[in-house]
């Protein structure tokens, strides 16, 4: 599930495919990203052992060990440092995920409906930049509100690990289609040939953003 999530979660796919500007970046990521995962997980072991030792026989949330262990040993500054780092990481993850999902919503849900209903005039001189930006900004706002609503509903009932595993399982559903698309000879060309000319022009404008 974790291997599938690394490739198919929206934010991971966005960074790997959409933000990728050169093939050499993939070569670097192929060794640097696994090394990053190895190094960062080295720190998980002492934190987990410290939490199990400090809170032995007590009811404690393992997700909070990185904050509760320093506080337990009266290391307030270290806990504050860990909190700031966690807040920074969580904020960046929310930003990237929101941008990735808003792009998907715009390109694959909203714009096809607008084009089908003839609400958008796609011509050679038509500029869709303002419309696309508006759709994406509205999508980001809606996604953030939905995420906050889910947090209010599920955070008291499920741990962060459980929620993460459910997300990984959902992302794994994309694996057959994406892997099949990668290894299918001529699959991309066949799909592109079926796309109407007007939608190709719209896609070109989207790509230019």
Short mmCIF file of N, CA, C and O in Angstrom, two decimals, residues 69-139:
data_model
loop_
_atom_site.label_atom_id
_atom_site.label_comp_id
_atom_site.label_asym_id
_atom_site.label_seq_id
_atom_site.Cartn_x
_atom_site.Cartn_y
_atom_site.Cartn_z
N UNK A 69 6.48 12.74 24.12
CA UNK A 69 7.72 12.25 24.76
C UNK A 69 8.59 13.41 25.25
O UNK A 69 9.04 13.40 26.41
N UNK A 70 8.89 14.44 24.42
CA UNK A 70 9.66 15.57 24.96
C UNK A 70 8.96 16.27 26.13
O UNK A 70 9.62 16.68 27.09
N UNK A 71 7.63 16.41 26.04
CA UNK A 71 6.90 17.05 27.13
C UNK A 71 7.01 16.22 28.41
O UNK A 71 7.15 16.75 29.52
N UNK A 72 6.94 14.91 28.28
CA UNK A 72 7.04 14.01 29.44
C UNK A 72 8.38 14.18 30.16
O UNK A 72 8.45 14.10 31.39
N UNK A 73 9.44 14.44 29.40
CA UNK A 73 10.77 14.62 29.98
C UNK A 73 11.11 16.10 30.18
O UNK A 73 12.29 16.45 30.28
N UNK A 74 10.09 16.95 30.22
CA UNK A 74 10.26 18.39 30.49
C UNK A 74 11.18 19.08 29.48
O UNK A 74 12.00 19.95 29.82
N UNK A 75 11.05 18.70 28.22
CA UNK A 75 11.82 19.32 27.14
C UNK A 75 10.86 20.13 26.26
O UNK A 75 10.55 19.76 25.13
N UNK A 76 10.38 21.24 26.83
CA UNK A 76 9.37 22.05 26.15
C UNK A 76 9.87 22.64 24.84
O UNK A 76 9.13 22.68 23.85
N UNK A 77 11.12 23.09 24.83
CA UNK A 77 11.67 23.69 23.61
C UNK A 77 11.77 22.66 22.49
O UNK A 77 11.51 22.96 21.33
N UNK A 78 12.17 21.44 22.83
CA UNK A 78 12.26 20.38 21.83
C UNK A 78 10.87 20.03 21.28
O UNK A 78 10.71 19.82 20.08
N UNK A 79 9.88 20.02 22.16
CA UNK A 79 8.51 19.75 21.72
C UNK A 79 8.02 20.85 20.79
O UNK A 79 7.34 20.58 19.79
N UNK A 80 8.35 22.11 21.13
CA UNK A 80 7.96 23.23 20.27
C UNK A 80 8.63 23.13 18.91
O UNK A 80 8.00 23.37 17.86
N UNK A 81 9.91 22.76 18.90
CA UNK A 81 10.65 22.59 17.65
C UNK A 81 10.01 21.50 16.79
O UNK A 81 9.84 21.66 15.57
N UNK A 82 9.64 20.37 17.42
CA UNK A 82 8.99 19.28 16.69
C UNK A 82 7.61 19.71 16.17
O UNK A 82 7.22 19.34 15.06
N UNK A 83 6.90 20.51 16.96
CA UNK A 83 5.58 20.97 16.53
C UNK A 83 5.68 21.89 15.32
O UNK A 83 4.91 21.76 14.36
N UNK A 84 6.65 22.80 15.33
CA UNK A 84 6.84 23.71 14.19
C UNK A 84 7.20 22.92 12.94
O UNK A 84 6.69 23.19 11.85
N UNK A 85 8.09 21.93 13.09
CA UNK A 85 8.45 21.10 11.94
C UNK A 85 7.26 20.32 11.41
O UNK A 85 7.06 20.24 10.19
N UNK A 86 6.46 19.75 12.31
CA UNK A 86 5.27 19.02 11.88
C UNK A 86 4.25 19.91 11.22
O UNK A 86 3.62 19.52 10.22
N UNK A 87 4.07 21.12 11.76
CA UNK A 87 3.13 22.08 11.16
C UNK A 87 3.58 22.47 9.76
O UNK A 87 2.76 22.56 8.83
N UNK A 88 4.88 22.69 9.59
CA UNK A 88 5.41 23.04 8.27
C UNK A 88 5.19 21.91 7.27
O UNK A 88 4.74 22.14 6.13
N UNK A 89 5.48 20.68 7.69
CA UNK A 89 5.30 19.53 6.79
C UNK A 89 3.83 19.33 6.44
O UNK A 89 3.48 19.08 5.28
N UNK A 90 2.95 19.45 7.44
CA UNK A 90 1.52 19.25 7.19
C UNK A 90 0.98 20.34 6.27
O UNK A 90 0.16 20.07 5.38
N UNK A 91 1.43 21.58 6.48
CA UNK A 91 0.96 22.68 5.65
C UNK A 91 1.36 22.48 4.19
O UNK A 91 0.55 22.66 3.28
N UNK A 92 2.62 22.10 3.97
CA UNK A 92 3.08 21.89 2.60
C UNK A 92 2.33 20.73 1.95
O UNK A 92 1.99 20.79 0.76
N UNK A 93 2.02 19.68 2.72
CA UNK A 93 1.28 18.55 2.18
C UNK A 93 -0.13 18.97 1.78
O UNK A 93 -0.62 18.59 0.71
N UNK A 94 -0.78 19.77 2.61
CA UNK A 94 -2.13 20.25 2.30
C UNK A 94 -2.11 21.12 1.05
O UNK A 94 -2.98 21.02 0.18
N UNK A 95 -1.11 22.00 0.93
CA UNK A 95 -1.02 22.90 -0.22
C UNK A 95 -0.85 22.10 -1.51
O UNK A 95 -1.57 22.31 -2.49
N UNK A 96 0.12 21.17 -1.52
CA UNK A 96 0.38 20.40 -2.74
C UNK A 96 -0.82 19.53 -3.09
O UNK A 96 -1.22 19.44 -4.26
N UNK A 97 -1.42 18.87 -2.08
CA UNK A 97 -2.58 18.01 -2.34
C UNK A 97 -3.75 18.81 -2.88
O UNK A 97 -4.46 18.38 -3.80
N UNK A 98 -3.98 20.00 -2.32
CA UNK A 98 -5.09 20.84 -2.78
C UNK A 98 -4.89 21.30 -4.21
O UNK A 98 -5.83 21.28 -5.02
N UNK A 99 -3.67 21.70 -4.55
CA UNK A 99 -3.38 22.12 -5.92
C UNK A 99 -3.55 20.96 -6.89
O UNK A 99 -4.13 21.10 -7.97
N UNK A 100 -3.02 19.78 -6.50
CA UNK A 100 -3.14 18.61 -7.37
C UNK A 100 -4.59 18.22 -7.59
O UNK A 100 -5.02 17.98 -8.73
N UNK A 101 -5.38 18.17 -6.53
CA UNK A 101 -6.78 17.78 -6.66
C UNK A 101 -7.59 18.83 -7.42
O UNK A 101 -8.48 18.48 -8.21
N UNK A 102 -7.28 20.10 -7.21
CA UNK A 102 -8.00 21.15 -7.94
C UNK A 102 -7.72 21.06 -9.44
O UNK A 102 -8.62 21.29 -10.26
N UNK A 103 -6.49 20.72 -9.80
CA UNK A 103 -6.15 20.53 -11.21
C UNK A 103 -6.93 19.36 -11.80
O UNK A 103 -7.45 19.44 -12.92
N UNK A 104 -7.02 18.26 -11.05
CA UNK A 104 -7.77 17.10 -11.52
C UNK A 104 -9.26 17.41 -11.66
O UNK A 104 -9.90 17.02 -12.63
N UNK A 105 -9.81 18.10 -10.67
CA UNK A 105 -11.24 18.46 -10.71
C UNK A 105 -11.52 19.36 -11.92
O UNK A 105 -12.50 19.17 -12.64
N UNK A 106 -10.63 20.33 -12.14
CA UNK A 106 -10.82 21.26 -13.26
C UNK A 106 -10.72 20.55 -14.60
O UNK A 106 -11.61 20.69 -15.45
N UNK A 107 -9.65 19.77 -14.79
CA UNK A 107 -9.39 19.17 -16.10
C UNK A 107 -10.32 18.01 -16.42
O UNK A 107 -10.67 17.80 -17.60
N UNK A 108 -10.71 17.23 -15.41
CA UNK A 108 -11.42 15.98 -15.66
C UNK A 108 -12.89 15.98 -15.27
O UNK A 108 -13.62 15.06 -15.67
N UNK A 109 -13.34 16.97 -14.52
CA UNK A 109 -14.74 17.01 -14.11
C UNK A 109 -15.46 18.25 -14.63
O UNK A 109 -16.46 18.15 -15.35
N UNK A 110 -14.94 19.43 -14.26
CA UNK A 110 -15.66 20.66 -14.56
C UNK A 110 -15.58 21.02 -16.04
O UNK A 110 -16.62 21.25 -16.69
N UNK A 111 -14.36 21.09 -16.59
CA UNK A 111 -14.22 21.53 -17.98
C UNK A 111 -14.90 20.60 -18.97
O UNK A 111 -15.55 21.07 -19.92
N UNK A 112 -14.81 19.27 -18.83
CA UNK A 112 -15.56 18.41 -19.76
C UNK A 112 -17.07 18.67 -19.74
O UNK A 112 -17.72 18.64 -20.79
N UNK A 113 -17.62 18.96 -18.55
CA UNK A 113 -19.06 19.27 -18.47
C UNK A 113 -19.36 20.59 -19.16
O UNK A 113 -20.36 20.71 -19.90
N UNK A 114 -18.52 21.60 -18.93
CA UNK A 114 -18.75 22.90 -19.56
C UNK A 114 -18.64 22.79 -21.07
O UNK A 114 -19.41 23.42 -21.82
N UNK A 115 -17.69 22.02 -21.56
CA UNK A 115 -17.53 21.84 -23.00
C UNK A 115 -18.71 21.06 -23.58
O UNK A 115 -19.19 21.36 -24.68
N UNK A 116 -19.18 20.06 -22.86
CA UNK A 116 -20.30 19.25 -23.36
C UNK A 116 -21.58 20.08 -23.44
O UNK A 116 -22.39 19.91 -24.35
N UNK A 117 -21.76 20.97 -22.46
CA UNK A 117 -22.96 21.79 -22.43
C UNK A 117 -22.83 23.07 -23.25
O UNK A 117 -23.72 23.92 -23.22
N UNK A 118 -21.70 23.22 -23.96
CA UNK A 118 -21.46 24.37 -24.83
C UNK A 118 -21.47 25.70 -24.06
O UNK A 118 -21.84 26.74 -24.61
N UNK A 119 -21.07 25.66 -22.81
CA UNK A 119 -21.02 26.89 -22.03
C UNK A 119 -19.68 27.62 -22.20
O UNK A 119 -19.51 28.74 -21.74
N UNK A 120 -18.74 26.95 -22.85
CA UNK A 120 -17.42 27.54 -23.05
C UNK A 120 -17.15 27.61 -24.54
O UNK A 120 -17.32 26.63 -25.26
N UNK A 121 -16.71 28.78 -24.98
CA UNK A 121 -16.37 28.97 -26.39
C UNK A 121 -14.88 28.71 -26.57
O UNK A 121 -14.05 29.54 -26.21
N UNK A 122 -14.56 27.54 -27.10
CA UNK A 122 -13.16 27.17 -27.31
C UNK A 122 -12.82 27.43 -28.78
O UNK A 122 -13.18 26.66 -29.66
N UNK A 123 -12.14 28.51 -29.02
CA UNK A 123 -11.72 28.86 -30.37
C UNK A 123 -10.23 29.12 -30.35
O UNK A 123 -9.58 29.10 -29.30
N UNK A 124 -9.71 29.39 -31.55
CA UNK A 124 -8.27 29.64 -31.65
C UNK A 124 -7.85 30.83 -30.80
O UNK A 124 -6.79 30.84 -30.19
N UNK A 125 -8.70 31.88 -30.78
CA UNK A 125 -8.32 33.08 -30.03
C UNK A 125 -8.90 33.13 -28.64
O UNK A 125 -8.73 34.11 -27.93
N UNK A 126 -9.64 32.07 -28.23
CA UNK A 126 -10.26 32.07 -26.92
C UNK A 126 -9.24 31.92 -25.80
O UNK A 126 -8.35 31.08 -25.88
N UNK A 127 -9.36 32.74 -24.77
CA UNK A 127 -8.46 32.68 -23.63
C UNK A 127 -9.24 32.15 -22.43
O UNK A 127 -10.15 32.81 -21.92
N UNK A 128 -8.87 30.95 -21.99
CA UNK A 128 -9.56 30.31 -20.88
C UNK A 128 -8.82 30.46 -19.56
O UNK A 128 -9.21 29.85 -18.56
N UNK A 129 -7.76 31.25 -19.54
CA UNK A 129 -6.92 31.33 -18.35
C UNK A 129 -7.71 31.78 -17.12
O UNK A 129 -7.62 31.16 -16.05
N UNK A 130 -8.50 32.85 -17.27
CA UNK A 130 -9.26 33.37 -16.13
C UNK A 130 -10.28 32.35 -15.63
O UNK A 130 -10.44 32.14 -14.42
N UNK A 131 -10.95 31.68 -16.58
CA UNK A 131 -11.95 30.67 -16.19
C UNK A 131 -11.29 29.50 -15.48
O UNK A 131 -11.79 29.03 -14.45
N UNK A 132 -10.17 29.03 -16.00
CA UNK A 132 -9.48 27.89 -15.39
C UNK A 132 -8.98 28.24 -13.99
O UNK A 132 -9.10 27.43 -13.06
N UNK A 133 -8.42 29.43 -13.83
CA UNK A 133 -7.95 29.84 -12.51
C UNK A 133 -9.09 29.93 -11.51
O UNK A 133 -8.96 29.53 -10.35
N UNK A 134 -10.23 30.46 -11.96
CA UNK A 134 -11.39 30.58 -11.08
C UNK A 134 -11.88 29.21 -10.63
O UNK A 134 -12.18 28.98 -9.45
N UNK A 135 -11.96 28.29 -11.58
CA UNK A 135 -12.40 26.93 -11.25
C UNK A 135 -11.45 26.28 -10.26
O UNK A 135 -11.87 25.65 -9.29
N UNK A 136 -10.16 26.44 -10.49
CA UNK A 136 -9.18 25.80 -9.61
C UNK A 136 -9.20 26.42 -8.22
O UNK A 136 -9.09 25.71 -7.21
N UNK A 137 -9.34 27.73 -8.13
CA UNK A 137 -9.38 28.38 -6.82
C UNK A 137 -10.63 27.97 -6.06
O UNK A 137 -10.57 27.71 -4.84
N UNK A 138 -11.76 27.90 -6.76
CA UNK A 138 -12.99 27.45 -6.10
C UNK A 138 -12.86 25.99 -5.66
O UNK A 138 -13.32 25.62 -4.58
N UNK A 139 -12.20 25.18 -6.49
CA UNK A 139 -12.00 23.76 -6.14
C UNK A 139 -11.13 23.63 -4.90
O UNK A 139 -11.39 22.80 -4.02
#
